[in-house]
CSV table of C-alpha atoms and ligand atoms in Angstrom, one decimal:
chain,number,residue,atom,x,y,z
L,5,MET,CA,11.9,-25.3,12.2
L,6,ARG,CA,8.4,-23.8,12.7
L,7,ALA,CA,7.3,-25.2,9.3
L,8,LEU,CA,8.5,-28.7,10.2
L,9,ALA,CA,6.7,-28.5,13.5
L,10,LEU,CA,3.5,-27.4,11.8
L,11,ALA,CA,3.7,-30.2,9.2
L,12,SER,CA,4.2,-32.8,11.8
L,13,LEU,CA,1.2,-31.5,13.8
L,14,ILE,CA,-1.0,-31.8,10.8
L,15,LEU,CA,0.3,-35.2,9.8
L,16,VAL,CA,-0.5,-36.7,13.1
L,17,GLY,CA,-3.9,-35.2,13.1
L,18,CYS,CA,-3.5,-32.9,16.0
L,19,THR,CA,-4.8,-29.4,16.3
L,20,THR,CA,-3.9,-26.7,13.7
L,21,PRO,CA,-3.0,-23.3,15.2
L,22,THR,CA,-6.2,-21.4,15.7
L,23,ASP,CA,-5.1,-18.5,13.6
L,24,LEU,CA,-5.1,-20.7,10.5
L,25,LEU,CA,-8.7,-21.8,11.0
L,26,ALA,CA,-11.9,-19.9,10.4
L,27,ASP,CA,-15.5,-20.7,9.7
L,28,GLY,CA,-15.7,-24.0,11.5
L,29,GLY,CA,-12.3,-25.3,10.3
L,30,THR,CA,-11.8,-23.8,6.9
L,31,LEU,CA,-8.2,-22.8,6.4
L,32,VAL,CA,-7.8,-19.1,5.9
L,33,GLY,CA,-5.9,-17.7,3.0
L,34,LEU,CA,-6.1,-16.0,-0.4
L,35,LYS,CA,-9.3,-16.5,-2.4
L,36,THR,CA,-8.4,-16.1,-6.1
L,37,GLU,CA,-11.9,-15.2,-7.0
L,38,HIS,CA,-11.6,-12.0,-5.0
L,39,PHE,CA,-9.3,-10.4,-7.6
L,40,LEU,CA,-10.9,-8.3,-10.4
L,41,PRO,CA,-10.4,-9.9,-13.8
L,42,GLY,CA,-8.7,-6.6,-14.9
L,43,ALA,CA,-6.1,-6.9,-12.1
L,44,LEU,CA,-4.2,-9.6,-13.9
L,45,VAL,CA,-1.9,-9.2,-16.9
L,46,ALA,CA,-3.9,-10.0,-20.0
L,47,GLY,CA,-3.7,-13.7,-20.8
L,48,SER,CA,-2.4,-14.6,-17.4
L,49,SER,CA,-4.3,-16.5,-14.6
L,50,ILE,CA,-3.5,-17.2,-11.0
L,51,THR,CA,-1.4,-20.4,-10.8
L,52,THR,CA,0.3,-22.3,-8.0
L,53,GLU,CA,4.0,-23.3,-7.7
L,54,ALA,CA,6.5,-24.4,-5.1
L,55,CYS,CA,8.1,-21.5,-3.2
L,56,THR,CA,10.4,-20.8,-0.3
L,57,LEU,CA,9.0,-18.3,2.2
L,58,SER,CA,10.9,-15.5,4.1
L,59,GLY,CA,11.5,-17.7,7.1
L,60,GLY,CA,12.7,-20.6,5.1
L,61,ALA,CA,9.5,-22.7,4.9
L,62,SER,CA,8.9,-24.7,1.8
L,63,ALA,CA,5.4,-23.9,0.7
L,64,THR,CA,3.0,-23.7,-2.2
L,65,CYS,CA,2.4,-20.2,-3.4
L,66,TYR,CA,-0.1,-18.5,-5.7
L,67,ARG,CA,1.6,-16.7,-8.5
L,68,LEU,CA,-0.2,-13.5,-9.5
L,69,GLN,CA,0.9,-11.4,-12.4
L,70,LEU,CA,-0.6,-8.0,-11.6
L,71,THR,CA,-1.0,-5.2,-14.1
L,72,GLY,CA,0.2,-2.4,-11.8
L,73,ALA,CA,-2.7,-0.2,-13.0
L,74,PRO,CA,-6.0,0.0,-11.0
L,75,ALA,CA,-8.7,-1.9,-12.8
L,76,ASP,CA,-11.4,0.1,-11.0
L,77,HIS,CA,-10.5,3.8,-10.8
L,78,PRO,CA,-8.6,6.5,-12.7
L,79,VAL,CA,-5.0,7.5,-11.7
L,80,GLY,CA,-4.4,11.1,-10.5
L,81,PRO,CA,-4.6,14.0,-10.4
L,82,PHE,CA,-1.6,14.6,-8.1
L,83,CYS,CA,-0.3,18.2,-7.9
L,84,PRO,CA,-2.4,21.3,-8.2
L,85,ARG,CA,-1.1,23.8,-10.9
L,86,SER,CA,-1.9,27.0,-9.1
L,87,ILE,CA,-2.1,28.1,-5.5
L,88,THR,CA,-5.7,29.0,-6.1
L,89,ASP,CA,-6.7,25.5,-7.3
L,90,GLY,CA,-9.2,23.6,-5.3
L,91,ALA,CA,-9.4,20.0,-4.2
L,92,ASP,CA,-10.4,18.7,-7.6
L,93,ALA,CA,-7.1,19.7,-9.1
L,94,GLY,CA,-4.9,17.7,-6.7
L,95,GLY,CA,-4.7,14.6,-4.6
L,96,LEU,CA,-3.5,14.1,-1.1
L,97,TRP,CA,-0.6,14.7,1.2
L,98,ILE,CA,-0.2,12.8,4.5
L,99,GLU,CA,1.5,14.0,7.6
L,100,LYS,CA,1.4,12.7,11.2
L,101,GLY,CA,-1.7,10.6,10.8
L,102,THR,CA,-3.8,12.9,8.7
L,103,ALA,CA,-4.5,12.9,5.0
L,104,TYR,CA,-4.8,16.4,3.7
L,105,GLU,CA,-6.4,17.5,0.4
L,106,LEU,CA,-3.5,18.7,-1.7
L,107,THR,CA,-5.1,22.0,-2.8
L,108,GLY,CA,-3.4,25.2,-4.1
L,109,PRO,CA,-3.9,26.9,-0.7
L,110,PHE,CA,-2.3,23.9,1.0
L,111,ILE,CA,0.8,24.3,-1.2
L,112,ALA,CA,0.8,28.0,-0.5
L,113,ASN,CA,0.8,27.4,3.2
L,114,LEU,CA,3.6,24.8,3.4
L,115,ALA,CA,6.1,27.1,5.1
L,116,THR,CA,3.6,27.7,7.9
L,117,PHE,CA,2.5,24.1,7.9
L,118,TYR,CA,6.0,22.8,8.5
L,119,ASN,CA,7.2,25.9,10.3
L,120,ASP,CA,10.1,26.2,7.8
L,121,SER,CA,10.5,29.2,5.6
L,122,ALA,CA,12.5,27.3,3.1
L,123,TRP,CA,9.3,25.9,1.7
L,124,GLN,CA,8.4,27.7,-1.6
L,125,LEU,CA,6.7,25.4,-4.0
L,126,PHE,CA,5.3,28.1,-6.2
L,127,ASP,CA,6.2,31.2,-8.2
L,128,ALA,CA,5.4,34.1,-5.9
L,129,THR,CA,4.5,36.3,-8.9
L,130,THR,CA,2.3,34.0,-10.9
L,131,GLY,CA,1.1,31.7,-8.2
L,132,LEU,CA,2.0,28.7,-10.4
L,133,VAL,CA,3.1,25.6,-8.6
L,134,HIS,CA,6.5,24.0,-9.5
L,135,VAL,CA,5.5,20.6,-10.8
L,136,THR,CA,7.7,17.9,-12.3
L,137,ASP,CA,5.7,17.7,-15.5
L,138,THR,CA,8.1,15.8,-17.7
L,139,GLN,CA,9.3,12.2,-17.5
L,140,ALA,CA,12.9,13.4,-17.0
L,141,SER,CA,12.0,15.6,-14.1
L,142,CYS,CA,9.9,12.8,-12.6
L,143,ALA,CA,12.9,10.5,-12.9
L,144,ALA,CA,15.2,13.0,-11.1
L,145,ALA,CA,12.7,13.9,-8.3
L,146,ALA,CA,10.6,10.7,-7.6
L,147,ARG,CA,13.4,9.0,-5.7
L,148,PRO,CA,14.8,9.2,-2.2
L,149,ASN,CA,17.9,11.2,-3.3
L,150,VAL,CA,16.0,14.0,-5.0
L,151,ASP,CA,18.1,15.8,-7.6
L,152,ALA,CA,18.9,19.3,-6.1
L,153,GLN,CA,17.4,21.2,-9.0
L,154,TYR,CA,14.0,19.8,-8.0
L,155,ASN,CA,14.0,20.9,-4.4
L,156,ASN,CA,10.8,22.8,-3.8
L,157,TYR,CA,8.8,20.9,-6.3
L,158,CYS,CA,5.5,19.1,-6.2
L,159,VAL,CA,6.6,15.8,-7.6
L,160,GLU,CA,4.3,13.8,-9.8
L,161,CYS,CA,4.8,11.1,-12.4
L,162,LEU,CA,2.2,9.9,-14.9
L,163,LEU,CA,1.1,6.3,-15.5
L,164,SER,CA,2.0,6.8,-19.2
L,165,TYR,CA,5.7,7.0,-18.1
L,166,VAL,CA,5.5,3.3,-17.2
L,167,ASN,CA,3.5,2.3,-20.3
L,168,GLY,CA,0.2,2.5,-18.5
L,169,GLY,CA,1.3,0.2,-15.6
L,170,GLN,CA,4.3,-1.6,-14.4
L,171,PRO,CA,3.4,-5.3,-14.0
L,172,SER,CA,4.6,-7.3,-11.0
L,173,THR,CA,4.8,-11.0,-10.3
L,174,VAL,CA,3.9,-11.8,-6.7
L,175,LEU,CA,4.1,-15.1,-4.9
L,176,ILE,CA,1.8,-15.5,-1.9
L,177,PRO,CA,1.6,-18.6,0.2
L,178,VAL,CA,-1.6,-20.6,-0.3
L,179,THR,CA,-1.7,-21.5,3.4
L,180,PRO,CA,-0.2,-18.8,5.6
L,181,VAL,CA,2.6,-19.9,7.9
L,182,PRO,CA,2.6,-17.9,11.1
L,183,LEU,CA,5.9,-16.6,12.6
L,184,SER,CA,6.8,-17.1,16.2
L,185,LEU,CA,8.0,-13.5,16.2
L,186,ALA,CA,6.4,-10.9,13.9
L,187,ALA,CA,8.6,-9.6,11.1
L,188,GLU,CA,9.3,-5.9,10.3
L,189,ILE,CA,8.0,-4.4,7.2
L,190,GLY,CA,11.0,-4.1,5.0
L,191,ARG,CA,11.6,-1.3,2.5
L,192,MET,CA,12.7,-3.6,-0.3
L,193,SER,CA,9.5,-5.5,-1.1
L,194,ILE,CA,5.8,-4.9,-1.1
L,195,VAL,CA,3.4,-5.2,1.8
L,196,GLY,CA,0.7,-6.8,-0.2
L,197,VAL,CA,-1.7,-6.6,-3.1
L,198,ALA,CA,-5.0,-4.9,-3.6
L,199,LEU,CA,-7.8,-6.7,-5.5
L,200,ASN,CA,-7.5,-4.3,-8.5
L,201,GLY,CA,-3.9,-5.0,-9.7
L,202,VAL,CA,-2.0,-2.5,-7.6
L,203,ASN,CA,0.5,-3.2,-4.8
L,204,PHE,CA,0.4,-1.9,-1.3
L,205,ASP,CA,3.9,-0.5,-0.7
L,206,PRO,CA,6.0,0.0,2.4
L,207,PRO,CA,5.9,3.5,4.0
L,208,ALA,CA,7.0,6.3,1.7
L,209,PRO,CA,10.4,7.7,2.6
L,210,THR,CA,8.9,11.0,3.9
L,211,ASP,CA,12.1,12.1,5.7
L,212,ALA,CA,14.0,12.2,2.5
L,213,ILE,CA,11.1,13.7,0.6
L,214,LEU,CA,10.6,16.5,3.1
L,215,ALA,CA,14.3,17.2,3.5
L,216,ALA,CA,14.4,18.1,-0.2
L,217,HIS,CA,11.3,20.3,0.3
L,218,THR,CA,9.3,18.2,-2.0
L,219,ILE,CA,5.8,16.8,-1.9
L,220,ALA,CA,5.6,13.4,-3.5
L,221,ALA,CA,1.9,13.8,-4.2
L,222,PHE,CA,-0.6,11.0,-3.8
L,223,ASP,CA,-3.9,10.9,-5.7
L,224,ASP,CA,-7.2,10.7,-3.9
L,225,CYS,CA,-6.8,6.9,-3.9
L,226,GLY,CA,-3.6,7.1,-1.9
L,227,GLY,CA,-1.3,6.1,-4.8
L,228,HIS,CA,1.4,7.6,-6.9
L,229,VAL,CA,3.9,6.6,-9.6
L,230,ASN,CA,7.6,6.3,-9.7
L,231,LEU,CA,9.6,4.8,-12.5
L,232,ALA,CA,10.9,1.9,-10.5
L,233,ALA,CA,7.7,0.6,-8.9
L,234,GLY,CA,5.0,2.1,-11.2
L,235,TYR,CA,1.7,3.0,-9.6
L,236,HIS,CA,1.5,1.9,-6.0
L,237,TYR,CA,-0.5,2.7,-2.9
L,238,HIS,CA,0.7,4.2,0.4
L,239,ALA,CA,-2.7,4.7,1.8
L,240,ALA,CA,-6.1,2.9,1.6
L,241,THR,CA,-8.8,5.5,1.1
L,242,GLY,CA,-11.6,3.2,0.0
L,243,CYS,CA,-11.2,3.4,-3.8
L,244,SER,CA,-10.1,-0.1,-4.6
L,245,ALA,CA,-12.3,-3.1,-4.9
L,246,SER,CA,-13.5,-4.7,-1.7
L,247,VAL,CA,-15.4,-7.8,-0.5
L,248,PRO,CA,-18.2,-7.0,1.9
L,249,GLN,CA,-18.6,-9.2,5.0
L,250,SER,CA,-22.1,-10.4,5.8
L,251,ASP,CA,-21.6,-9.7,9.5
L,252,GLY,CA,-20.8,-6.0,9.1
L,253,HIS,CA,-17.1,-6.6,9.6
L,254,ALA,CA,-14.8,-4.2,7.7
L,255,PRO,CA,-14.6,-5.3,4.0
L,256,LEU,CA,-11.6,-7.3,2.7
L,257,ILE,CA,-9.5,-5.1,0.4
L,258,GLY,CA,-6.5,-7.3,-0.4
L,259,TYR,CA,-3.9,-9.7,0.8
L,260,ALA,CA,-0.6,-9.3,2.6
L,261,LEU,CA,2.6,-10.9,1.2
L,262,ASP,CA,2.2,-13.5,4.0
L,263,GLY,CA,-1.2,-14.6,2.7
L,264,TYR,CA,-3.3,-13.2,5.4
L,265,ALA,CA,-6.3,-11.0,4.4
L,266,ILE,CA,-6.2,-7.3,4.7
L,267,HIS,CA,-9.4,-5.6,5.6
L,268,ALA,CA,-10.4,-1.9,5.7
L,269,MET,CA,-9.8,0.0,8.9
L,270,LEU,CA,-13.4,0.4,10.0
L,271,ASN,CA,-16.3,-2.0,10.4
L,272,VAL,CA,-19.6,-1.0,8.7
L,273,ASP,CA,-20.7,0.7,12.0
L,274,GLY,CA,-17.7,3.0,11.8
L,275,ALA,CA,-15.8,1.4,14.7
L,276,GLU,CA,-12.2,0.2,14.5
L,277,PRO,CA,-11.6,-3.2,16.0
L,278,ASP,CA,-10.3,-2.6,19.6
L,279,ASP,CA,-8.2,-5.8,19.9
L,280,LEU,CA,-5.6,-5.3,17.1
L,281,ASP,CA,-2.0,-6.5,17.8
L,282,THR,CA,1.1,-4.5,16.8
L,283,CYS,CA,0.8,-5.9,13.3
L,284,ARG,CA,-2.8,-4.4,13.2
L,285,GLY,CA,-4.1,-8.0,13.1
L,286,HIS,CA,-6.6,-10.0,15.1
L,287,THR,CA,-8.4,-13.4,14.9
L,288,ASP,CA,-12.0,-14.1,14.8
L,289,ALA,CA,-14.1,-17.2,14.2
L,290,VAL,CA,-15.2,-16.2,10.7
L,291,ARG,CA,-12.0,-15.0,9.1
L,292,GLY,CA,-9.2,-16.4,11.2
L,293,PHE,CA,-6.2,-14.1,11.6
L,294,HIS,CA,-6.4,-11.0,9.4
L,295,TYR,CA,-5.2,-7.4,9.3
L,296,HIS,CA,-7.0,-4.1,9.3
L,297,VAL,CA,-5.2,-1.2,7.5
L,298,ALA,CA,-4.1,1.9,9.4
L,299,GLY,CA,-5.7,5.3,8.7
L,300,ALA,CA,-4.9,6.9,5.4
L,301,GLY,CA,-2.6,9.5,7.0
L,302,GLU,CA,-0.4,6.9,8.8
L,303,ASN,CA,2.0,6.1,5.9
L,304,GLN,CA,1.6,2.4,6.6
L,305,PHE,CA,-0.9,-0.3,6.0
L,306,ILE,CA,0.0,-2.9,8.6
L,307,GLY,CA,2.4,-2.7,11.5
L,308,CYS,CA,4.4,-6.0,10.8
L,309,PHE,CA,4.0,-9.4,9.2
L,310,HIS,CA,2.4,-12.1,11.3
L,311,GLY,CA,3.5,-14.8,8.8
L,312,GLN,CA,6.3,-15.8,6.6
L,313,GLN,CA,6.2,-13.8,3.4
L,314,GLY,CA,6.3,-14.8,-0.2
L,315,SER,CA,8.0,-12.5,-2.7
L,316,ALA,CA,7.4,-9.9,-5.4
L,317,LYS,CA,9.4,-8.7,-8.4
M,13,LIG,ZN1,5.7,5.7,-3.3
M,14,LIG,ZN1,-11.1,-8.0,11.8
């Protein structure tokens, strides 16, 4: 219904909702030139096709075939190997809004950190960390129902287990279609896409991960691998390609599945916009409606979808 109402508004030449307009009347939405060439599956290009959005709107969508491997930064490391290893040997762990360096001493301190003596991710004699260092152990542990034999493991999977990257095909509306009520971030699809070929995923299922006394380690770029989704991000730490804004606004780092731009958390002056809505979005005259990602420790990128979403597979 909303889509019909919008279409008729445009047809009769009346006003377009202000959150679709920016820069003196330019429609907001995905700019294909923002994607790194290496973000796309070799031989593919961004095309358009008819699509049906999550709210039922008929639309035109961009079709992106993303590599699933970051075009601009290495993947890993994830788990330190020894409780004496420093920050270079591991990635990140996130808890209650904070991203922690996943060092050997952090692993050694988990029982204290979580106030739970069942945490024991390392061999008390050798100090070596229990790591899922085979594809079979990754498959058994990098999932919400962790195989019991991998309780008390630092879980990591390598990009080589998914042939160097799991491609995905993503449909994103060319012109965003705002919802009258914001939509929850589901667990079954992606949140959006970075400009380097990697997807922004929904929150990691940390309750299940922690219940099994596992750490599903992220690398310093906030991503990790599982065999279903390949390499994907759960945090934006500033690694992936971005588009600077000439007015000092936070750089653009990707697009949400509803077609609205996703920007970094902080403006160039270090301040977070103070007028974000529950979706972590706001509207300005230059960019129209757009999101700002949450902090790297928050286990989310945006709070909800402002618009009808495309799809990913
Ligand atoms: Zn994940
Ligand atoms: Zn903004």
